[in-house]
Structures are given as C-alpha cells and as structure tokens.
C-alpha cells in the first residue's frame, strides 16, 4: 500500500486551545500540532517555541494579548526543529534563548532541516512565504542551566539530557511545579525520533519524572493539568521510545535490513500506537533513526528534502 509522503494527507485545520495553567502559565495547543508555552511575569513574557511561521505565531500573540499587555521579551527554543522556530520573527523579542547544543545544530543542519520540514508539513507551512530568509539564530545561549527572571517569577531553563535531539531544553517554574517539556514528552501523539538519541531518552525521562511536575505542556497533545497526567505522559513517551528501539536493536542483531526492521517494528507498534496523531508520518523516520543508532551511528544523520523522499520510497513502497 502506498501512502502520501509525510503529512501531505493531513490538511484539515485543527482546533486551537489556549489553556490557563496558573496566573503565570498558559498552554497553546492544537490537537497534536506543535505546542507553544507562554510564561508571564510581572515585567515580561516568555514564549516557549514559536510555531512554524510568523502567520501562525500571530494567533499566539493575539491570545497572549487577551491575557496580558506585558512585552514578549524572550523566546525559548526548546530545540532546533523548523516547525517550532520559524514563527520567531513575529514576536520582535529582545532575546532568543537556546542551549549551545541547539545553536550548534542550527549551524550544522538548520538549512537542511528547514527545507526538509517545509516539504513534510504543507499545512503548517502554508504561509511559508511569511518566513524571512535565512535561519532563526539564538541571541543568547547557555550550557546546562540558565535562570531568567520575568518579574517576581523565576524560570529555570535546563538541559536534563539528550532525547528528542542533542540540544533539548525544558522550562521549569519551580514554585508552581509547571514543566514546559518541548518534544521530550508527547501525549496522545507520536514522538518524532528522526533526530533522537534512543539510548539516552529513557534516562532523561527518569530525570524529568523526578521533577514531580504538577502541570505540563508537552511538545504535542493536550496540556496536562494533574500530577497523574504528567506521569502518564512521561510513561507513554518512555513506552514508545523503548518499544521502538527494542525492535530495532533486535532486528540489527539478527542482521536484518532497514526495510525488514521497518516491517517487523510496525507489526509491534501499530496495534498499540497506530491510532495516534502523526503516526503514519513519523514512523518511517523514527524507525530509520532507531536502525542507525542500533547499528552504531552515534549522531543522527542530517535529513535533507531528498533523503526524506528516498527513505520514504524505500520503506513505504
Ligand atoms: Zn521536534
């Protein structure tokens, strides 16, 4: 059975929710599309991930302006993926914050990732012409940890380990125990693993579980508003990553080809996870990277628009 490339069959608009988690924290979510977190202090606002284009970001700004008139001073890039960074220019923020590892990934593969993701997501990038030329460059970087004060509100930016990418960063409100997880945690959606570190990701999730978050904005899926829901989302992501990587490792040990591993892995994954958002798009990329890592390729290979298409043709023919 042939199927449409990546998200090319996914063209129906999603319903946006803008949910208040506390006086300082809001979740902008859209039925499994990439989420944006909003953190509001007495003096400034921080936006965690920007949406795919400036046109999409305008809807985030409109919702922020319904709840505060404080300046949007900071953008945090939880990682380098294009669907999260290319709305940045709409906010006119004073600083764009990211881990040094994320900055390095933008320098190393930002151009290829931009072309690749625009090709994968026609709906999210339908206003791609509103994106300024070039890349979104962080103006302030950190290693490991940074604290930003938004006015009577401390926000911790933390690299707690590799997982979804090498540069993953979370935002944490320690007083309120609210976590902005980026794509390290997904809920009712598919963890994209094309640039992942499968062996590190479960350990990173253990660390996140140790935060005992009471509320969470995951990378995709609805906001989580109870400690039990936060634990469930972390457990769901762990189960996904471990199940998928276990299949790939076993296949590689048995000397199987990528195509064989793809088919075997889907037989295990489809019954449990096949119904969730963006599964059919992500699963070929996820299994490709798992196969590479199990084969000893330490760092994810760069996806280009051409490599995307070649892989798709090989696996889904
Ligand atoms: Zn991502």
Short mmCIF file of C-alpha atoms and ligand atoms in Angstrom, two decimals:
data_model
loop_
_atom_site.label_atom_id
_atom_site.label_comp_id
_atom_site.label_asym_id
_atom_site.label_seq_id
_atom_site.Cartn_x
_atom_site.Cartn_y
_atom_site.Cartn_z
CA UNK A 1 0.00 0.00 0.00
CA UNK A 2 1.47 3.32 -0.99
CA UNK A 3 0.67 6.32 1.16
CA UNK A 4 1.13 10.03 0.86
CA UNK A 5 4.50 11.41 1.87
CA UNK A 6 4.87 12.60 5.47
CA UNK A 7 1.94 14.90 6.42
CA UNK A 8 0.69 15.52 2.87
CA UNK A 9 -2.68 13.91 3.62
CA UNK A 10 -3.10 15.97 6.80
CA UNK A 11 -4.73 19.16 5.55
CA UNK A 12 -7.70 19.71 7.87
CA UNK A 13 -7.43 22.65 10.26
CA UNK A 14 -7.05 21.90 13.96
CA UNK A 15 -8.92 23.46 16.84
CA UNK A 16 -6.66 25.64 19.00
CA UNK A 17 -6.91 25.71 22.80
CA UNK A 18 -5.32 28.40 24.96
CA UNK A 19 -5.47 26.99 28.45
CA UNK A 20 -4.59 28.71 31.70
CA UNK A 21 -2.42 26.52 33.94
CA UNK A 22 -1.73 29.24 36.53
CA UNK A 23 -1.65 33.05 36.69
CA UNK A 24 1.77 32.77 35.03
CA UNK A 25 1.48 29.84 32.64
CA UNK A 26 -0.60 29.12 29.55
CA UNK A 27 -0.62 26.29 27.02
CA UNK A 28 -1.33 26.95 23.34
CA UNK A 29 -2.22 23.54 21.91
CA UNK A 30 -3.92 22.29 18.74
CA UNK A 31 -4.98 18.65 18.74
CA UNK A 32 -1.50 17.22 18.33
CA UNK A 33 0.12 20.01 16.31
CA UNK A 34 3.29 21.54 17.83
CA UNK A 35 2.50 23.36 21.10
CA UNK A 36 3.64 26.73 22.37
CA UNK A 37 4.08 27.56 26.05
CA UNK A 38 3.52 31.06 27.42
CA UNK A 39 5.08 32.25 30.71
CA UNK A 40 4.01 35.61 32.12
CA UNK A 41 5.84 37.53 34.85
CA UNK A 42 5.17 40.98 36.28
CA UNK A 43 7.51 42.58 33.77
CA UNK A 44 7.86 40.32 30.76
CA UNK A 45 6.56 37.34 28.81
CA UNK A 46 8.50 34.29 27.58
CA UNK A 47 7.25 32.21 24.67
CA UNK A 48 8.42 28.59 24.58
CA UNK A 49 8.58 27.53 20.89
CA UNK A 50 7.19 29.88 18.30
CA UNK A 51 5.04 27.89 15.79
CA UNK A 52 6.05 27.18 12.21
CA UNK A 53 5.54 30.57 10.56
CA UNK A 54 5.07 34.23 11.53
CA UNK A 55 1.44 33.98 10.33
CA UNK A 56 0.81 31.11 12.77
CA UNK A 57 2.64 32.99 15.52
CA UNK A 58 0.23 35.93 15.09
CA UNK A 59 -2.53 33.75 16.53
CA UNK A 60 -0.38 33.02 19.59
CA UNK A 61 0.28 36.74 20.03
CA UNK A 62 -3.42 37.52 19.71
CA UNK A 63 -4.19 35.09 22.55
CA UNK A 64 -1.38 36.42 24.71
CA UNK A 65 -2.79 39.92 24.28
CA UNK A 66 -6.13 38.71 25.61
CA UNK A 67 -4.48 37.96 28.97
CA UNK A 68 -1.55 40.40 29.35
CA UNK A 69 -0.08 43.59 27.89
CA UNK A 70 3.45 42.84 29.16
CA UNK A 71 6.17 42.81 26.49
CA UNK A 72 7.13 39.49 24.90
CA UNK A 73 10.77 39.82 25.79
CA UNK A 74 12.04 36.26 25.45
CA UNK A 75 11.67 33.35 23.12
CA UNK A 76 12.96 29.98 24.23
CA UNK A 77 13.72 27.44 21.52
CA UNK A 78 13.30 24.04 23.19
CA UNK A 79 15.23 22.62 20.21
CA UNK A 80 16.08 23.43 16.60
CA UNK A 81 13.21 21.90 14.58
CA UNK A 82 11.73 24.21 11.95
CA UNK A 83 8.06 23.74 12.97
CA UNK A 84 8.99 25.33 16.29
CA UNK A 85 11.37 28.14 15.36
CA UNK A 86 10.29 29.88 12.16
CA UNK A 87 7.48 31.87 13.76
CA UNK A 88 10.12 33.74 15.74
CA UNK A 89 10.23 36.98 13.75
CA UNK A 90 6.58 37.77 14.58
CA UNK A 91 7.30 38.34 18.28
CA UNK A 92 10.03 41.00 17.97
CA UNK A 93 11.51 39.54 21.15
CA UNK A 94 14.57 41.08 22.76
CA UNK A 95 16.32 37.75 23.18
CA UNK A 96 16.05 34.32 21.57
CA UNK A 97 17.33 31.78 24.08
CA UNK A 98 18.61 28.29 23.34
CA UNK A 99 21.13 25.79 24.59
CA UNK A 100 24.56 25.97 22.98
CA UNK A 101 23.91 22.48 21.61
CA UNK A 102 20.78 23.75 19.84
CA UNK A 103 22.74 26.69 18.42
CA UNK A 104 25.35 24.27 17.10
CA UNK A 105 22.65 22.10 15.49
CA UNK A 106 21.16 25.17 13.76
CA UNK A 107 24.61 26.00 12.40
CA UNK A 108 25.27 22.42 11.36
CA UNK A 109 21.93 21.40 9.84
CA UNK A 110 19.45 24.28 10.11
CA UNK A 111 19.23 24.92 6.37
CA UNK A 112 18.65 21.28 5.50
CA UNK A 113 16.12 20.89 8.32
CA UNK A 114 14.19 23.95 7.12
CA UNK A 115 13.86 22.58 3.58
CA UNK A 116 13.07 19.09 4.86
CA UNK A 117 10.33 20.20 7.27
CA UNK A 118 8.69 22.61 4.81
CA UNK A 119 8.46 19.63 2.47
CA UNK A 120 6.96 17.38 5.12
CA UNK A 121 4.27 19.70 6.54
CA UNK A 122 2.28 21.52 3.83
CA UNK A 123 -0.46 22.65 6.24
CA UNK A 124 1.83 24.04 8.94
CA UNK A 125 3.98 25.81 6.36
CA UNK A 126 1.21 27.02 4.06
CA UNK A 127 2.30 30.60 4.87
CA UNK A 128 5.98 29.78 4.40
CA UNK A 129 6.33 32.96 2.32
CA UNK A 130 5.96 34.93 5.59
CA UNK A 131 9.21 33.41 6.90
CA UNK A 132 12.16 35.81 6.48
CA UNK A 133 15.11 34.41 4.52
CA UNK A 134 17.82 32.56 6.41
CA UNK A 135 17.68 30.91 9.82
CA UNK A 136 16.49 31.84 13.30
CA UNK A 137 19.63 32.43 15.37
CA UNK A 138 19.59 32.35 19.16
CA UNK A 139 20.92 35.63 20.59
CA UNK A 140 21.80 34.17 23.98
CA UNK A 141 22.94 30.61 24.65
CA UNK A 142 23.74 28.59 27.73
CA UNK A 143 25.16 25.24 28.72
CA UNK A 144 23.22 23.10 31.15
CA UNK A 145 21.25 25.70 33.05
CA UNK A 146 20.13 29.31 32.99
CA UNK A 147 17.70 31.31 35.12
CA UNK A 148 15.55 34.09 33.72
CA UNK A 149 13.52 36.43 35.92
CA UNK A 150 10.33 37.71 34.30
CA UNK A 151 9.45 39.93 37.28
CA UNK A 152 8.57 38.11 40.50
CA UNK A 153 8.80 34.91 38.54
CA UNK A 154 11.88 32.75 38.15
CA UNK A 155 12.07 30.50 35.11
CA UNK A 156 14.68 27.74 35.01
CA UNK A 157 15.93 26.69 31.59
CA UNK A 158 17.51 23.26 31.84
CA UNK A 159 19.19 20.67 29.69
CA UNK A 160 18.35 17.49 31.55
CA UNK A 161 19.76 15.10 28.94
CA UNK A 162 19.53 14.15 25.30
CA UNK A 163 16.39 12.59 23.89
CA UNK A 164 14.39 14.10 21.05
CA UNK A 165 17.55 15.95 19.91
CA UNK A 166 21.02 16.67 21.24
CA UNK A 167 20.02 20.18 22.36
CA UNK A 168 16.73 19.58 24.19
CA UNK A 169 15.85 22.25 26.74
CA UNK A 170 12.94 22.44 29.15
CA UNK A 171 11.49 25.43 31.00
CA UNK A 172 10.53 24.90 34.63
CA UNK A 173 8.62 27.01 37.11
CA UNK A 174 9.96 25.63 40.40
CA UNK A 175 7.49 27.42 42.68
CA UNK A 176 4.47 26.17 40.74
CA UNK A 177 5.95 22.86 39.53
CA UNK A 178 4.92 23.56 35.94
CA UNK A 179 7.03 21.97 33.20
CA UNK A 180 7.36 23.01 29.55
CA UNK A 181 8.81 19.83 28.12
CA UNK A 182 9.40 20.55 24.44
CA UNK A 183 9.33 17.38 22.38
CA UNK A 184 10.96 15.33 25.15
CA UNK A 185 7.43 14.43 26.26
CA UNK A 186 4.45 13.88 23.94
CA UNK A 187 0.88 12.95 24.79
CA UNK A 188 -1.77 11.35 22.58
CA UNK A 189 0.63 11.98 19.73
CA UNK A 190 3.68 10.47 18.11
CA UNK A 191 7.16 11.19 19.45
CA UNK A 192 9.24 12.18 16.43
CA UNK A 193 12.53 10.30 16.74
CA UNK A 194 14.28 11.10 13.46
CA UNK A 195 16.97 13.09 15.29
CA UNK A 196 16.76 11.21 18.57
CA UNK A 197 19.17 9.58 20.98
CA UNK A 198 17.20 6.45 21.86
CA UNK A 199 19.58 5.13 24.47
CA UNK A 200 19.64 8.43 26.36
CA UNK A 201 15.97 9.34 26.13
CA UNK A 202 14.60 6.99 28.88
CA UNK A 203 17.22 8.25 31.35
CA UNK A 204 16.26 11.83 30.50
CA UNK A 205 12.61 10.93 31.12
CA UNK A 206 13.59 9.48 34.52
CA UNK A 207 15.15 12.81 35.38
CA UNK A 208 12.01 14.64 34.27
CA UNK A 209 9.82 12.29 36.32
CA UNK A 210 11.93 13.28 39.33
CA UNK A 211 10.70 16.87 38.99
CA UNK A 212 7.24 15.63 40.08
CA UNK A 213 5.57 18.19 37.85
CA UNK A 214 2.01 19.09 38.73
CA UNK A 215 1.22 20.52 35.31
CA UNK A 216 2.93 20.20 31.96
CA UNK A 217 2.89 21.48 28.41
CA UNK A 218 4.11 18.57 26.28
CA UNK A 219 5.52 19.09 22.79
CA UNK A 220 2.36 17.81 21.18
CA UNK A 221 -1.01 16.90 22.63
CA UNK A 222 -3.24 18.48 25.27
CA UNK A 223 -1.93 20.30 28.35
CA UNK A 224 -1.55 18.05 31.38
CA UNK A 225 -3.19 19.50 34.46
CA UNK A 226 -2.66 16.91 37.20
CA UNK A 227 0.44 15.12 38.58
CA UNK A 228 -1.06 11.80 37.43
CA UNK A 229 -1.49 13.08 33.88
CA UNK A 230 2.12 14.32 33.85
CA UNK A 231 3.33 10.89 34.96
CA UNK A 232 1.15 9.21 32.36
CA UNK A 233 2.59 11.34 29.53
CA UNK A 234 6.16 10.61 30.60
CA UNK A 235 5.33 6.91 30.82
CA UNK A 236 3.66 6.96 27.42
CA UNK A 237 6.71 8.58 25.81
CA UNK A 238 9.04 6.12 27.52
CA UNK A 239 6.97 3.16 26.36
CA UNK A 240 7.06 4.45 22.79
CA UNK A 241 10.79 5.06 22.71
CA UNK A 242 11.75 1.81 24.43
CA UNK A 243 9.38 -0.39 22.43
CA UNK A 244 10.54 1.05 19.13
CA UNK A 245 14.23 0.94 19.94
CA UNK A 246 13.94 -2.59 21.32
CA UNK A 247 12.53 -3.76 17.98
CA UNK A 248 15.28 -2.01 16.03
CA UNK A 249 18.06 -3.38 18.22
CA UNK A 250 16.75 -6.92 17.90
CA UNK A 251 16.50 -6.59 14.12
CA UNK A 252 20.02 -5.24 13.78
CA UNK A 253 21.37 -8.04 16.00
CA UNK A 254 19.72 -10.51 13.63
CA UNK A 255 21.35 -8.83 10.63
CA UNK A 256 18.08 -7.65 9.10
CA UNK A 257 17.77 -4.85 6.55
CA UNK A 258 16.16 -1.50 7.35
CA UNK A 259 13.13 -2.47 5.30
CA UNK A 260 12.74 -5.74 7.23
CA UNK A 261 13.15 -3.95 10.55
CA UNK A 262 10.58 -1.37 9.44
CA UNK A 263 8.01 -4.07 8.74
CA UNK A 264 8.76 -6.04 11.92
CA UNK A 265 8.67 -2.92 14.09
CA UNK A 266 5.35 -1.78 12.65
CA UNK A 267 3.84 -5.16 13.50
CA UNK A 268 4.69 -4.46 17.14
CA UNK A 269 3.99 -0.71 17.22
CA UNK A 270 0.84 -0.39 15.07
CA UNK A 271 -1.61 -2.20 17.39
CA UNK A 272 -0.60 -0.13 20.41
CA UNK A 273 0.25 3.24 18.90
CA UNK A 274 -1.00 3.30 15.30
CA UNK A 275 -4.07 5.43 16.06
CA UNK A 276 -2.25 8.47 17.49
CA UNK A 277 -1.71 11.79 15.74
CA UNK A 278 1.03 11.95 13.09
CA UNK A 279 1.91 8.26 13.44
CA UNK A 280 1.97 7.45 9.73
CA UNK A 281 4.12 10.50 9.05
CA UNK A 282 6.66 9.90 11.79
CA UNK A 283 7.08 6.14 11.98
CA UNK A 284 9.35 5.74 8.91
CA UNK A 285 11.67 8.48 10.20
CA UNK A 286 11.60 7.06 13.71
CA UNK A 287 12.49 3.54 12.63
CA UNK A 288 15.23 4.82 10.30
CA UNK A 289 16.97 6.61 13.14
CA UNK A 290 16.48 3.67 15.55
CA UNK A 291 18.06 1.37 12.98
CA UNK A 292 21.01 3.74 12.58
CA UNK A 293 21.57 4.07 16.32
CA UNK A 294 21.31 0.32 16.86
CA UNK A 295 23.85 -0.07 14.05
CA UNK A 296 26.35 2.13 15.90
CA UNK A 297 25.73 5.50 14.23
CA UNK A 298 26.04 7.71 17.30
CA UNK A 299 24.76 11.07 15.98
CA UNK A 300 21.63 11.33 13.82
CA UNK A 301 22.39 11.75 10.12
CA UNK A 302 21.17 15.00 8.59
CA UNK A 303 17.74 14.79 6.94
CA UNK A 304 17.52 16.62 3.64
CA UNK A 305 14.45 17.05 1.44
CA UNK A 306 15.97 14.45 -0.89
CA UNK A 307 16.89 11.96 1.83
CA UNK A 308 13.34 12.25 3.19
CA UNK A 309 11.91 11.24 -0.18
CA UNK A 310 14.42 8.47 -0.81
CA UNK A 311 13.80 6.90 2.59
CA UNK A 312 10.03 7.18 2.12
CA UNK A 313 10.18 5.48 -1.26
CA UNK A 314 12.36 2.67 0.09
CA UNK A 315 10.24 1.91 3.16
CA UNK A 316 6.68 2.51 2.04
CA UNK A 317 6.80 1.10 -1.48
ZN1 LIG B 1 11.00 18.45 17.36
#
